[in-house]
Short mmCIF file of C-alpha atoms in Angstrom, two decimals:
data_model
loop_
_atom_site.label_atom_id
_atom_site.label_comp_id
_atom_site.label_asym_id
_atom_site.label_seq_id
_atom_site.Cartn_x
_atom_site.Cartn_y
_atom_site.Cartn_z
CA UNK A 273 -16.55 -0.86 2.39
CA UNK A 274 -17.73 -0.84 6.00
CA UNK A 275 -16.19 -3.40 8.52
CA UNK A 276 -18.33 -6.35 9.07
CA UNK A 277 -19.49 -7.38 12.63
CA UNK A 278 -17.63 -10.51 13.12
CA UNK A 279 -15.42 -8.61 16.24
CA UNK A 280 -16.09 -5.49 18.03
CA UNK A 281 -14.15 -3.23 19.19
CA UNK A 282 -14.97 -0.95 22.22
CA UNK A 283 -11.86 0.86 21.81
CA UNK A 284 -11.97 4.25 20.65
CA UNK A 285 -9.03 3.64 18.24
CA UNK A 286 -8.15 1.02 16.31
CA UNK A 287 -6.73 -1.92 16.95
CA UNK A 288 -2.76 -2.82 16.86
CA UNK A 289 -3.09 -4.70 13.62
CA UNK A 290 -4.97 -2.53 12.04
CA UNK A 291 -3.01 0.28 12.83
CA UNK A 292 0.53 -1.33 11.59
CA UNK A 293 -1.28 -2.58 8.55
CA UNK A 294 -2.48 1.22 7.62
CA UNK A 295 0.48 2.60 8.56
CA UNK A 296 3.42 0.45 7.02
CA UNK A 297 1.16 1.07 3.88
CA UNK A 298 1.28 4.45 3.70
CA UNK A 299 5.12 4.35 3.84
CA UNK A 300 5.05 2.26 0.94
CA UNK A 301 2.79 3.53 -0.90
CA UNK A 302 4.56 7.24 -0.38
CA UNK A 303 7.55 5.84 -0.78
CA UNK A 304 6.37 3.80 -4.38
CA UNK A 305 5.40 7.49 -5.66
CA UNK A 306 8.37 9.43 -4.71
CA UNK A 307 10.82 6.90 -5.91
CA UNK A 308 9.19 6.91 -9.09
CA UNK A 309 9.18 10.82 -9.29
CA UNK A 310 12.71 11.38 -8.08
CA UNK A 311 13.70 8.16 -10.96
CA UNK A 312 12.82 10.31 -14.16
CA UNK A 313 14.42 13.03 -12.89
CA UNK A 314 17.71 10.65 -12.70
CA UNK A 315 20.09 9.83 -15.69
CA UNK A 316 19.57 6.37 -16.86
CA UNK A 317 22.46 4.41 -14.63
CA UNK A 318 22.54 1.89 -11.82
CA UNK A 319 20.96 4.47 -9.36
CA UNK A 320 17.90 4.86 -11.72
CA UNK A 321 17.76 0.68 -11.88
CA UNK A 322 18.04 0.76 -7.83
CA UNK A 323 15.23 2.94 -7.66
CA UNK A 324 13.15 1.33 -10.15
CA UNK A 325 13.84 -2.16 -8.19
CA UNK A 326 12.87 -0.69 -5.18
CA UNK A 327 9.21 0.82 -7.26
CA UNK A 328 8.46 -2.78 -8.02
CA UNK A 329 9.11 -3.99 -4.60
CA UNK A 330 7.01 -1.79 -2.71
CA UNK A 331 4.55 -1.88 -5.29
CA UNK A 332 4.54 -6.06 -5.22
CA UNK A 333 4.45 -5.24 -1.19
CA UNK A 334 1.31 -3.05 -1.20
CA UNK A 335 -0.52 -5.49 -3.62
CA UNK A 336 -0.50 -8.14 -1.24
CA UNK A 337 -0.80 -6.27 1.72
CA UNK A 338 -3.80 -4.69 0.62
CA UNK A 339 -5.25 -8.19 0.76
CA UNK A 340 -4.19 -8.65 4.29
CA UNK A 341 -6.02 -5.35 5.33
CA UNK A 342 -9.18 -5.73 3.20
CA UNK A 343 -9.37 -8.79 4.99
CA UNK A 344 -8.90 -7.16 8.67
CA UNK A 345 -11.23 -4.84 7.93
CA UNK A 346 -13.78 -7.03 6.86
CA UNK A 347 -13.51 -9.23 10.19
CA UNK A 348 -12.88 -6.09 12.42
CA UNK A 349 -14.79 -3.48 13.21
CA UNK A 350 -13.68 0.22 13.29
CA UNK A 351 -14.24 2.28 16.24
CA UNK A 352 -16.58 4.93 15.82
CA UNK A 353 -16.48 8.80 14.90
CA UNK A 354 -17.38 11.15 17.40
CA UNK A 355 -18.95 13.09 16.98
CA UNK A 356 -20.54 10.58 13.84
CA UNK A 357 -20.38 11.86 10.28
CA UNK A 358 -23.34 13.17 8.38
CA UNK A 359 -24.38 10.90 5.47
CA UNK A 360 -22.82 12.57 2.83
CA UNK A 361 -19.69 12.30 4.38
CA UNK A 362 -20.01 9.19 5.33
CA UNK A 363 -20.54 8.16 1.15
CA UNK A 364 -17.80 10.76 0.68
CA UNK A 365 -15.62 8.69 2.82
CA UNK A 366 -16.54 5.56 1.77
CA UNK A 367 -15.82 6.74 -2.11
CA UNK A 368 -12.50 7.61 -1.38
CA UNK A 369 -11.60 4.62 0.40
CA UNK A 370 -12.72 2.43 -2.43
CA UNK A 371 -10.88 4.21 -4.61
CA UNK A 372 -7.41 4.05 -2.62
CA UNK A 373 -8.33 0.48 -2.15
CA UNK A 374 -8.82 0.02 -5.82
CA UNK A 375 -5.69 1.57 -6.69
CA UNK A 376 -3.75 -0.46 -3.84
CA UNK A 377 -4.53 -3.33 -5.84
CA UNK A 378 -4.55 -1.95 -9.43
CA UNK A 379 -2.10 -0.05 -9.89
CA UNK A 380 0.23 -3.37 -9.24
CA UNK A 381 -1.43 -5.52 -10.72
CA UNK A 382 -0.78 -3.30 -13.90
CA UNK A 383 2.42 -2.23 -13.28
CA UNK A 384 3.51 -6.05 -13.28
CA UNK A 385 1.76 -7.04 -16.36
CA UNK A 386 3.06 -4.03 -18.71
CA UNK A 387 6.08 -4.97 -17.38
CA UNK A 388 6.10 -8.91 -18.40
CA UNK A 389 3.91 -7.75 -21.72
CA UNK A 390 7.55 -6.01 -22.52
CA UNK A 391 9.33 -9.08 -21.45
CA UNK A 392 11.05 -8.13 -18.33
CA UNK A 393 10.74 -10.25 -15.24
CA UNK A 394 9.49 -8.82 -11.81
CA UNK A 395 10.89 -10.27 -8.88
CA UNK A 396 9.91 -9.85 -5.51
CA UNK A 397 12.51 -10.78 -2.19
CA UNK A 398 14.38 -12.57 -4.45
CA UNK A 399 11.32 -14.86 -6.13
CA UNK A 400 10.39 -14.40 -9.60
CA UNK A 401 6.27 -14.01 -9.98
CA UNK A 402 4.67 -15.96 -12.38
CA UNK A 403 4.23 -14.94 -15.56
CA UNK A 404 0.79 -13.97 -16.37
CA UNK A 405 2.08 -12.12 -20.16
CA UNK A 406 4.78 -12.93 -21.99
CA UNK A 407 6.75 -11.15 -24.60
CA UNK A 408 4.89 -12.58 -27.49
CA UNK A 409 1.43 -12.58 -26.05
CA UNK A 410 1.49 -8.59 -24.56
CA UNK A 411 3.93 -6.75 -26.46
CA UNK A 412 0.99 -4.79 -28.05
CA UNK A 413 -0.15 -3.81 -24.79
CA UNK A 414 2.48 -2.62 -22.66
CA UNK A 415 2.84 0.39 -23.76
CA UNK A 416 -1.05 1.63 -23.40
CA UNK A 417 -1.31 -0.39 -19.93
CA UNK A 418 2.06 1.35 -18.93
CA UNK A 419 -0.08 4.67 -19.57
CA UNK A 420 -3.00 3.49 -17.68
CA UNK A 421 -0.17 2.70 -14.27
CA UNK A 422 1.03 6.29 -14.66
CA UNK A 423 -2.34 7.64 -14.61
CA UNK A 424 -4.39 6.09 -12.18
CA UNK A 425 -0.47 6.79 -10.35
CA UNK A 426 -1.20 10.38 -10.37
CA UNK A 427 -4.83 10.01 -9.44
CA UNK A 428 -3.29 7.88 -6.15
CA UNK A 429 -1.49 11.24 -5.34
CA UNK A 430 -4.13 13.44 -5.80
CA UNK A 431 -6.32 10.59 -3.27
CA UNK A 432 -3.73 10.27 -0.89
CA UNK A 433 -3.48 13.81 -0.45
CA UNK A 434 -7.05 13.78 -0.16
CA UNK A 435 -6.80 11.19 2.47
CA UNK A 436 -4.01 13.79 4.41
CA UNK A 437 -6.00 16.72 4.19
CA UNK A 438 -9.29 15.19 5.35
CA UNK A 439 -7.94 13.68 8.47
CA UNK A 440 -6.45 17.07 8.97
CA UNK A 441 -9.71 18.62 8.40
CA UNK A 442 -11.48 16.34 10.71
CA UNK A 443 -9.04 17.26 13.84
CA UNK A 444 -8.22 20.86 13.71
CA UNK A 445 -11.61 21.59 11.85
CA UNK A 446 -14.10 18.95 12.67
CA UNK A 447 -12.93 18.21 15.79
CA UNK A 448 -13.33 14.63 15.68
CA UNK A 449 -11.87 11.73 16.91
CA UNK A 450 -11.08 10.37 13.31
CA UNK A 451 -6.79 11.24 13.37
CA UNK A 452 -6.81 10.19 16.66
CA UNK A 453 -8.10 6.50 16.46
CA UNK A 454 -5.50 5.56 13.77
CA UNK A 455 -2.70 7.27 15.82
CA UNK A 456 -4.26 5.52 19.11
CA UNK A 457 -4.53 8.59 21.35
CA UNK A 458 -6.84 10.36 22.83
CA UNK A 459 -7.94 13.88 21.91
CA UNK A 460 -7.51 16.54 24.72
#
């Protein structure tokens, strides 16, 4: 999932946009798998509800988000790694994008069908999504897609970790400008 050439960018990092789009991600998408760690750890009660409103927000929040930003990076080109990557980690990085990409949009998109397959609405800001499944059409399935969401939920922590440690890797190991262009400074 390269960025296209529609608009360059001379810049070293990236753009404004693109930065606020990967950033105010990552809180939510941190923040959608603590909440949902720190919630089965709770008694059931009206904390455990608050937090598991605030799981389906976020969630609901990254899922069109990631739209937004799939889209900016297609018409946006990112600012190059210097020194450039070899192939492999170029596929290497590409692979793991995809797959945090795929999850961005996965992951939601099954958490709010399991959750209408068992008959409970999901609202987001105060709007009630459409129903895709309803209680009589799903039931059967919420329970096996709710296993799939906590899965591929633990394989998003193992990839965002991934994600961490790599940019780590590339600036106190590498040496590259990689950490730097999505935190728009320069390195020393």
């Amino acid at each position: 999932m390269n960025a296209s050439n529609n608009a360059t960018n001379n810049s070293s990092v990236y753009d404004s946009v693109w930065r606020g789009l990967h950033w105010v991600m990552a809180l939510l998408v941190i923040s959608v798998l603590v909440v949902i760690e720190v919630k089965g750890e709770l008694p059931k009660g009206e904390l455990r509800r608050q937090l598991m409103s605030w799981h389906k927000q976020a969630g609901v929040a990254v899922f069109l988000l990631v739209w937004v930003r799939l889209w900016w990076r297609h018409a946006h080109r990112a600012p190059a790694i210097i020194p450039p990557l070899s192939d492999f980690m170029k596929r290497l990085a590409g692979l793991a994008h995809l797959g945090l990409y795929a999850l961005m949009i996965l992951l939601p998109a099954l958490g709010v069908l399991f959750q209408q397959a068992r008959g409970n609405e999901v609202v987001f800001l105060g709007w009630t999504l459409p129903w895709i499944l309803n209680d009589t059409s799903g039931i059967h399935y919420a329970k096996p897609m709710k296993s799939v969401h906590e899965w591929l939920g633990n394989v998003m922590i193992w990839l965002v970790g991934l994600h961490v440690a790599s940019a780590f890797f590339h600036h106190w190991i590498r040496r590259d400008n990689t950490l730097v262009r999505m935190l728009n400074a320069r390195r020393p």
